[in-house]
mmCIF file of C-alpha atoms in Angstrom:
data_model
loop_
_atom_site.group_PDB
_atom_site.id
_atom_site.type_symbol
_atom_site.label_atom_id
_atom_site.label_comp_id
_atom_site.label_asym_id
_atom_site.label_seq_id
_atom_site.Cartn_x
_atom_site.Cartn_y
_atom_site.Cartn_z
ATOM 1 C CA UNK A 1 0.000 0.000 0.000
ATOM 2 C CA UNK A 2 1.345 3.213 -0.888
ATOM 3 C CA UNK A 3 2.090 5.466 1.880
ATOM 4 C CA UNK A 4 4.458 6.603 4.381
ATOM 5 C CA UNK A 5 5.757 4.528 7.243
ATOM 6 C CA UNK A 6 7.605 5.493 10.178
ATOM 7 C CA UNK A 7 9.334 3.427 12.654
ATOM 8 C CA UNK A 8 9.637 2.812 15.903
ATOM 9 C CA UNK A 9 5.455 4.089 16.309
ATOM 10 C CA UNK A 10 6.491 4.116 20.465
ATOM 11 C CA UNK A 11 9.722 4.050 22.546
ATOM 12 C CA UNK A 12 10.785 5.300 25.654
ATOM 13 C CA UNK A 13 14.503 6.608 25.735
ATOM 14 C CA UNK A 14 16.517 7.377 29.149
ATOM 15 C CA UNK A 15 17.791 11.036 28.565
ATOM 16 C CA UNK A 16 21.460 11.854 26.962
ATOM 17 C CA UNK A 17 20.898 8.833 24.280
ATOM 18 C CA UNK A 18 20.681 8.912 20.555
ATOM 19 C CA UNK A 19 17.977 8.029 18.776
ATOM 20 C CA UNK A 20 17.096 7.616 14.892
ATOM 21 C CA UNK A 21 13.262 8.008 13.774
ATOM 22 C CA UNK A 22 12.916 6.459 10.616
ATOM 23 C CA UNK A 23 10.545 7.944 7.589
ATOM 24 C CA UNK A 24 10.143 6.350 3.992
ATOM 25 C CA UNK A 25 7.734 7.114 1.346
ATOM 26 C CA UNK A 26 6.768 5.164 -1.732
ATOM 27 C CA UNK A 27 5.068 7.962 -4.045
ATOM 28 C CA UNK A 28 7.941 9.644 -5.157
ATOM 29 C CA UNK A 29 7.196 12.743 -3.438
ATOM 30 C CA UNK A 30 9.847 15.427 -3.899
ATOM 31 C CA UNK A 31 9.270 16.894 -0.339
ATOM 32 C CA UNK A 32 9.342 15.383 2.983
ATOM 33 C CA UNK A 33 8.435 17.203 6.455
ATOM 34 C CA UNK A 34 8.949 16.487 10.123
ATOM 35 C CA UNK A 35 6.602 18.074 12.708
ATOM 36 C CA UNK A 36 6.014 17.301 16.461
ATOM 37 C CA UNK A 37 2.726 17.666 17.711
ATOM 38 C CA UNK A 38 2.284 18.826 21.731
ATOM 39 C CA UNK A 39 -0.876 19.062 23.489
ATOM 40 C CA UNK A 40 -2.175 22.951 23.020
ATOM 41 C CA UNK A 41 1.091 23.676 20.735
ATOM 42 C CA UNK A 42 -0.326 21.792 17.660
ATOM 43 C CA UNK A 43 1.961 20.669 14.996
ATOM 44 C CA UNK A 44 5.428 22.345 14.899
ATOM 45 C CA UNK A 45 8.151 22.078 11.818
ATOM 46 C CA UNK A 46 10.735 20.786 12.519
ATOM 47 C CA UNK A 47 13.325 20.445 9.402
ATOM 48 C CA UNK A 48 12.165 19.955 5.876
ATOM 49 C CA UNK A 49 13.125 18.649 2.573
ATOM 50 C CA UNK A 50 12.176 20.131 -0.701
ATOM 51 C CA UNK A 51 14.319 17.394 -2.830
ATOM 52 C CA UNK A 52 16.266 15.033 -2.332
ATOM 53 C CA UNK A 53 20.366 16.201 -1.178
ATOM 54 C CA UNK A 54 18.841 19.210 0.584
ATOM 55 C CA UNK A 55 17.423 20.259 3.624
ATOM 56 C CA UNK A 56 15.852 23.356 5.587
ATOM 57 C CA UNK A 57 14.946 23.737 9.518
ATOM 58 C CA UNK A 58 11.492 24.468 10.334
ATOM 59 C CA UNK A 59 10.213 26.229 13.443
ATOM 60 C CA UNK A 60 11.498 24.152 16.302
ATOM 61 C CA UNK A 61 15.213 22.858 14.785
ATOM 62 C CA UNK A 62 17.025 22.835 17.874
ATOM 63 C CA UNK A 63 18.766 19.106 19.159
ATOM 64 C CA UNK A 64 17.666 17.485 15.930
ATOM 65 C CA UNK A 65 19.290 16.684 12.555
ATOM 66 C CA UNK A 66 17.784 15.349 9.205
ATOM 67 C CA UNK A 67 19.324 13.932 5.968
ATOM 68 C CA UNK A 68 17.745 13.283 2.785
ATOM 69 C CA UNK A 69 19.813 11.011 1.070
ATOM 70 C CA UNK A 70 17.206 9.962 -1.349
ATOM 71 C CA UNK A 71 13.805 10.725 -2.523
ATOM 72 C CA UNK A 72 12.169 7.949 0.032
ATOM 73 C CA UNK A 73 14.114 8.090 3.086
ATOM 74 C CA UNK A 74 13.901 11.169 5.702
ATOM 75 C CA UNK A 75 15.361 10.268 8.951
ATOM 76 C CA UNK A 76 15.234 12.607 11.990
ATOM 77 C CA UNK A 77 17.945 12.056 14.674
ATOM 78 C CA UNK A 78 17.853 13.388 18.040
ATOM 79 C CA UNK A 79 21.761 13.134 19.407
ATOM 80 C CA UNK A 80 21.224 13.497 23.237
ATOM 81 C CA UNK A 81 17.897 13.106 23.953
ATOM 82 C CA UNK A 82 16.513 15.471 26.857
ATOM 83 C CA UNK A 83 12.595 15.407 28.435
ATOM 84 C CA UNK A 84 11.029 18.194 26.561
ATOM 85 C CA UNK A 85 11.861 15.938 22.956
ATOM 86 C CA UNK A 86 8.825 13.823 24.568
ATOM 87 C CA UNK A 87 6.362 14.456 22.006
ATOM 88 C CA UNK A 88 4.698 12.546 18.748
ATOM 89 C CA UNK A 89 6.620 12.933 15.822
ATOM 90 C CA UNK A 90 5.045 12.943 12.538
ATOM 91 C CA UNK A 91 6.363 12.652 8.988
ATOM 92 C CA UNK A 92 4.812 14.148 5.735
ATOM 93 C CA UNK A 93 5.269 13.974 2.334
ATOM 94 C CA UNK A 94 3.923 15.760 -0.812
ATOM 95 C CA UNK A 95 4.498 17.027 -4.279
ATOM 96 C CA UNK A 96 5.705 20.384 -4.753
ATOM 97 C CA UNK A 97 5.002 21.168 -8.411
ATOM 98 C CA UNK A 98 1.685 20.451 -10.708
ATOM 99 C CA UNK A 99 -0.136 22.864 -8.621
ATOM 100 C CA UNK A 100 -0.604 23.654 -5.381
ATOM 101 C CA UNK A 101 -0.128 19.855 -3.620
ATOM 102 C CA UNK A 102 -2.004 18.726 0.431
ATOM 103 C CA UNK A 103 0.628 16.902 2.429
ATOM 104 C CA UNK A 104 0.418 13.149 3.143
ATOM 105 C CA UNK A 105 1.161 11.938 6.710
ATOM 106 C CA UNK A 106 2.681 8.763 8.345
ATOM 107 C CA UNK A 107 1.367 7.428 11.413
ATOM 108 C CA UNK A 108 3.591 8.961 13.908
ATOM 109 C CA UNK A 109 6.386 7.954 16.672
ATOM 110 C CA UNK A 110 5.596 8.365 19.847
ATOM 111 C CA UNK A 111 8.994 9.385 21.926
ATOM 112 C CA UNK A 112 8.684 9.513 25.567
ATOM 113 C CA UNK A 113 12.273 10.811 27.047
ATOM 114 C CA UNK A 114 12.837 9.914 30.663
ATOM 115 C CA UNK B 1 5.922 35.044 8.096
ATOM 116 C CA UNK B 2 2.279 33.668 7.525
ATOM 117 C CA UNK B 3 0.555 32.365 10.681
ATOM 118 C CA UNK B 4 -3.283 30.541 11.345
ATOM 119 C CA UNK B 5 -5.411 30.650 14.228
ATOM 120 C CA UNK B 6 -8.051 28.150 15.366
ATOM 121 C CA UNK B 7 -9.811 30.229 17.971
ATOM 122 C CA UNK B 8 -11.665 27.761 19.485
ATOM 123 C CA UNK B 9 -9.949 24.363 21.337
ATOM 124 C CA UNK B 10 -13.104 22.934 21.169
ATOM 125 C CA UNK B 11 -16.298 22.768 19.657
ATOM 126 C CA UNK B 12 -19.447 20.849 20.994
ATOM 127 C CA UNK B 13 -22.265 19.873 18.414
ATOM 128 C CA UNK B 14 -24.927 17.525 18.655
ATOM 129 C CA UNK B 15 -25.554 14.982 15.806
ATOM 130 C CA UNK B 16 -27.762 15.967 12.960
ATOM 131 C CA UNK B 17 -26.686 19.575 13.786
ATOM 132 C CA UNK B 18 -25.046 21.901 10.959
ATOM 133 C CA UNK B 19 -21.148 22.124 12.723
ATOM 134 C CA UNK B 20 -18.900 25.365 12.088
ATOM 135 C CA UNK B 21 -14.859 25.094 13.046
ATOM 136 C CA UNK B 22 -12.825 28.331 12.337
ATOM 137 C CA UNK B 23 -9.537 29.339 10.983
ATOM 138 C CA UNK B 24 -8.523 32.622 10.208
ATOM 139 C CA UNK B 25 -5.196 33.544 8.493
ATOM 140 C CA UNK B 26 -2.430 36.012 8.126
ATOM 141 C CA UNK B 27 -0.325 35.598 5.080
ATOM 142 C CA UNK B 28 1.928 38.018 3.199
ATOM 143 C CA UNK B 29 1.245 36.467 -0.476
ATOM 144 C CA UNK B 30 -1.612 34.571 -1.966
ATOM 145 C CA UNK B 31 -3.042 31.895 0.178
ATOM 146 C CA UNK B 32 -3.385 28.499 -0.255
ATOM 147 C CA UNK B 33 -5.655 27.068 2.667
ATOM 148 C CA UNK B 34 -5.904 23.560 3.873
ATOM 149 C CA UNK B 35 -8.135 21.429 6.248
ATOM 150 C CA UNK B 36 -6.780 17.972 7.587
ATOM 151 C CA UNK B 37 -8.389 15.666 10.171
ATOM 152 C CA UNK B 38 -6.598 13.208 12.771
ATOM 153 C CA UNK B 39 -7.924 10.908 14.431
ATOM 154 C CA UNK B 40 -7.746 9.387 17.880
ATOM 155 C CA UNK B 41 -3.510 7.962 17.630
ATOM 156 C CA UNK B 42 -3.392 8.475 13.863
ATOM 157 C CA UNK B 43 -1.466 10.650 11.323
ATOM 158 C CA UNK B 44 -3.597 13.677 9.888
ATOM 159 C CA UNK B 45 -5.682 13.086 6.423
ATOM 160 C CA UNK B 46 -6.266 16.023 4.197
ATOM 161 C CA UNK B 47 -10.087 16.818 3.576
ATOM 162 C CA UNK B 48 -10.097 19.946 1.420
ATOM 163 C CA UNK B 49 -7.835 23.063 -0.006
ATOM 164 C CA UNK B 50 -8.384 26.489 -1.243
ATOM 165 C CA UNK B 51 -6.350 27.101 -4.118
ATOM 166 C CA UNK B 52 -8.105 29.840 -6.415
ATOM 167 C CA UNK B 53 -11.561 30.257 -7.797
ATOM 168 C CA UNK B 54 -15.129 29.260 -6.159
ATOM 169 C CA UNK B 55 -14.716 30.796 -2.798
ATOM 170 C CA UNK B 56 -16.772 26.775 -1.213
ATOM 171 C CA UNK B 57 -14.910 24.378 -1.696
ATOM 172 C CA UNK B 58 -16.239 20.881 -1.091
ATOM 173 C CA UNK B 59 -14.024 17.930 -0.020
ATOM 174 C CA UNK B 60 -14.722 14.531 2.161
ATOM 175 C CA UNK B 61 -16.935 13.145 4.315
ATOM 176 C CA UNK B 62 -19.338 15.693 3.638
ATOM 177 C CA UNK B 63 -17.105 18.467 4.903
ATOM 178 C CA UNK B 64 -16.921 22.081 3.183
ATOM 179 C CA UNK B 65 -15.486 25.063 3.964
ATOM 180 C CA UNK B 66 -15.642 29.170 2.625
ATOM 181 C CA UNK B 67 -12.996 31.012 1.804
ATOM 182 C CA UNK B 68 -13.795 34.753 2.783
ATOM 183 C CA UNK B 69 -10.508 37.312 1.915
ATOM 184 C CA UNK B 70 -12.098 40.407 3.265
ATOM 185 C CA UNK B 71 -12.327 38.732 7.055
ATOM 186 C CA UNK B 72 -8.963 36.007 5.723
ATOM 187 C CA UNK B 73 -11.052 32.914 7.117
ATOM 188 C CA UNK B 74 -11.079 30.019 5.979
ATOM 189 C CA UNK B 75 -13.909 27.729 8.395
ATOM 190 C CA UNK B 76 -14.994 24.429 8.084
ATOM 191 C CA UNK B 77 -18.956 23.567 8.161
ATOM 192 C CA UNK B 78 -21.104 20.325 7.231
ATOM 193 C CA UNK B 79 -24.475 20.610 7.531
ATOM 194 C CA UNK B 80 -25.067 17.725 9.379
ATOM 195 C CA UNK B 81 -22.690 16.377 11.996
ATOM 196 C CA UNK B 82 -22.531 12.650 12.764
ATOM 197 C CA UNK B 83 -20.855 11.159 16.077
ATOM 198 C CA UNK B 84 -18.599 9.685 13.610
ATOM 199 C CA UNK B 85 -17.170 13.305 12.643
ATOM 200 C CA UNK B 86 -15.660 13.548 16.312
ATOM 201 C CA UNK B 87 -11.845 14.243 16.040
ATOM 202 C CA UNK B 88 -8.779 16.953 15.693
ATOM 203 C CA UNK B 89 -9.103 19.414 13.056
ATOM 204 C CA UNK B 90 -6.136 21.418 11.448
ATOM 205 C CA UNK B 91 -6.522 24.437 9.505
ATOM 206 C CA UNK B 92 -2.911 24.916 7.631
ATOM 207 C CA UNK B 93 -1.881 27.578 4.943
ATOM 208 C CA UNK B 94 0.890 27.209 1.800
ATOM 209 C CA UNK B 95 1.908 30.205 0.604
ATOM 210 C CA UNK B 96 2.800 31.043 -3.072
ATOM 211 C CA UNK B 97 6.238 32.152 -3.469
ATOM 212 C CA UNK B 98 7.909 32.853 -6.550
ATOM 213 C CA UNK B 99 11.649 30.685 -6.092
ATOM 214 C CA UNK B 100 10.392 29.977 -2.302
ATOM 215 C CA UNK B 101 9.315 26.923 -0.517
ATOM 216 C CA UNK B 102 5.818 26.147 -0.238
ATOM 217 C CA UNK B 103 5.930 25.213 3.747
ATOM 218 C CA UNK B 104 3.050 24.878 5.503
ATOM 219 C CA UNK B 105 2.290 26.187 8.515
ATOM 220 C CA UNK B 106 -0.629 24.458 10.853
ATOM 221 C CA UNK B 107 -3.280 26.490 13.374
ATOM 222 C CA UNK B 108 -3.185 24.646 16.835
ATOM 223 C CA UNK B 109 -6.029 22.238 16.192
ATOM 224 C CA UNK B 110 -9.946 22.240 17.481
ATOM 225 C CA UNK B 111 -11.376 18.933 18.902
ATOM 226 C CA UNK B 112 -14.576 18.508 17.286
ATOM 227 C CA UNK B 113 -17.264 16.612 19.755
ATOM 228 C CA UNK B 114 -20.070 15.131 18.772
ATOM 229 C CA UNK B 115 -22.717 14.260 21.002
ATOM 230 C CA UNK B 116 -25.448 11.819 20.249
#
């Protein structure tokens, strides 16, 4: 099934460790997204991709990296995990050209930091 | 900078009743509005966009929702709401930008509820 799918969907990570959220897409979309949603905050940006070999930072960059290697694969890393990175991380996907394009979302990764 | 605003955290309807969720907007170009759903420990799914034209647009489920540029709002309505309706609802805005990025921004989300 086409789609996006994101891995781990839960985990629960003592503080000061790395961790590696995984995001990959199977329609080719050009642009790939990271948010975080927070009760009463909504959804945040975090980085973004508009193609592949380039990246951006969104709104809320700070303590976590992205690389877009490919078209499929968008990988958010947090290097030393602290307790306000507890959150649900969600990964999106969409077109960018033939008109004006809605975003497709994966299923999120819930991260509890302890 | 473009920004959106869900006023309302919540909105309480009871089924068969027409349902109304805001958004306003603040953008410095031409907008390009969005509504997406989530439900209950899922991703969001996109319902229907404002790009240019008819100011109602129609999209899933029933939903629609006016685009008004003197009062830049952009709310959701169906006329009537079924239990099955109850979840998160995003308002988001693109903006057109010549050699830009098109990134979206969201609004904070309203909880629908819908009682029986």
């Amino acid at each position: 099934i086409a789609g996006i799918t994101q891995a781990p969907t839960s985990q629960i990570l003592a503080a000061g460790r790395r961790m590696t959220l995984r995001c990959t897409q199977d329609m080719r979309h050009n642009a790939m997204y990271w948010y975080r949603q927070d009760l009463g905050l909504g959804l945040r940006l975090i980085h973004y991709s508009n193609t592949a070999g380039t990246t951006g930072k969104g709104e809320v960059p700070d303590g976590y990296s992205v690389s877009r290697a490919n078209t499929d694969d968008f990988p958010l890393t947090l290097a030393s995990a602290v307790p306000s990175q507890t959150s649900v991380y969600f990964c999106a996907s969409s077109l960018t050209s033939g008109g004006v394009r809605e975003l497709f979302f994966g299923e999120g990764s819930r991260l509890t930091v302890l | 900078a473009q920004s959106v605003a869900q006023p309302e955290d919540q909105v309480n309807v009871a089924e068969g009743n027409p349902l109304t969720v805001k958004c306003t907007y603040s953008v410095s170009g031409n907008p390009y509005l969005f509504w997406y759903v989530q439900y209950p420990n899922r991703g969001l799914q996109f319902l229907l966009k404002y790009i240019t034209g008819d100011n109602l647009v129609k999209g899933s489920y029933g939903f629609e929702a006016e685009f008004n540029k003197s009062q830049t709002s952009f709310h959701l309505k169906k006329p009537s709401a079924l239990v099955s309706d109850s979840a998160l609802y995003f308002c988001a805005v693109r903006v057109s930008l010549i050699g830009g990025s098109y990134i979206p921004t969201f609004g904070r989300g309203t909880s629908l509820i819908v009682h029986p």
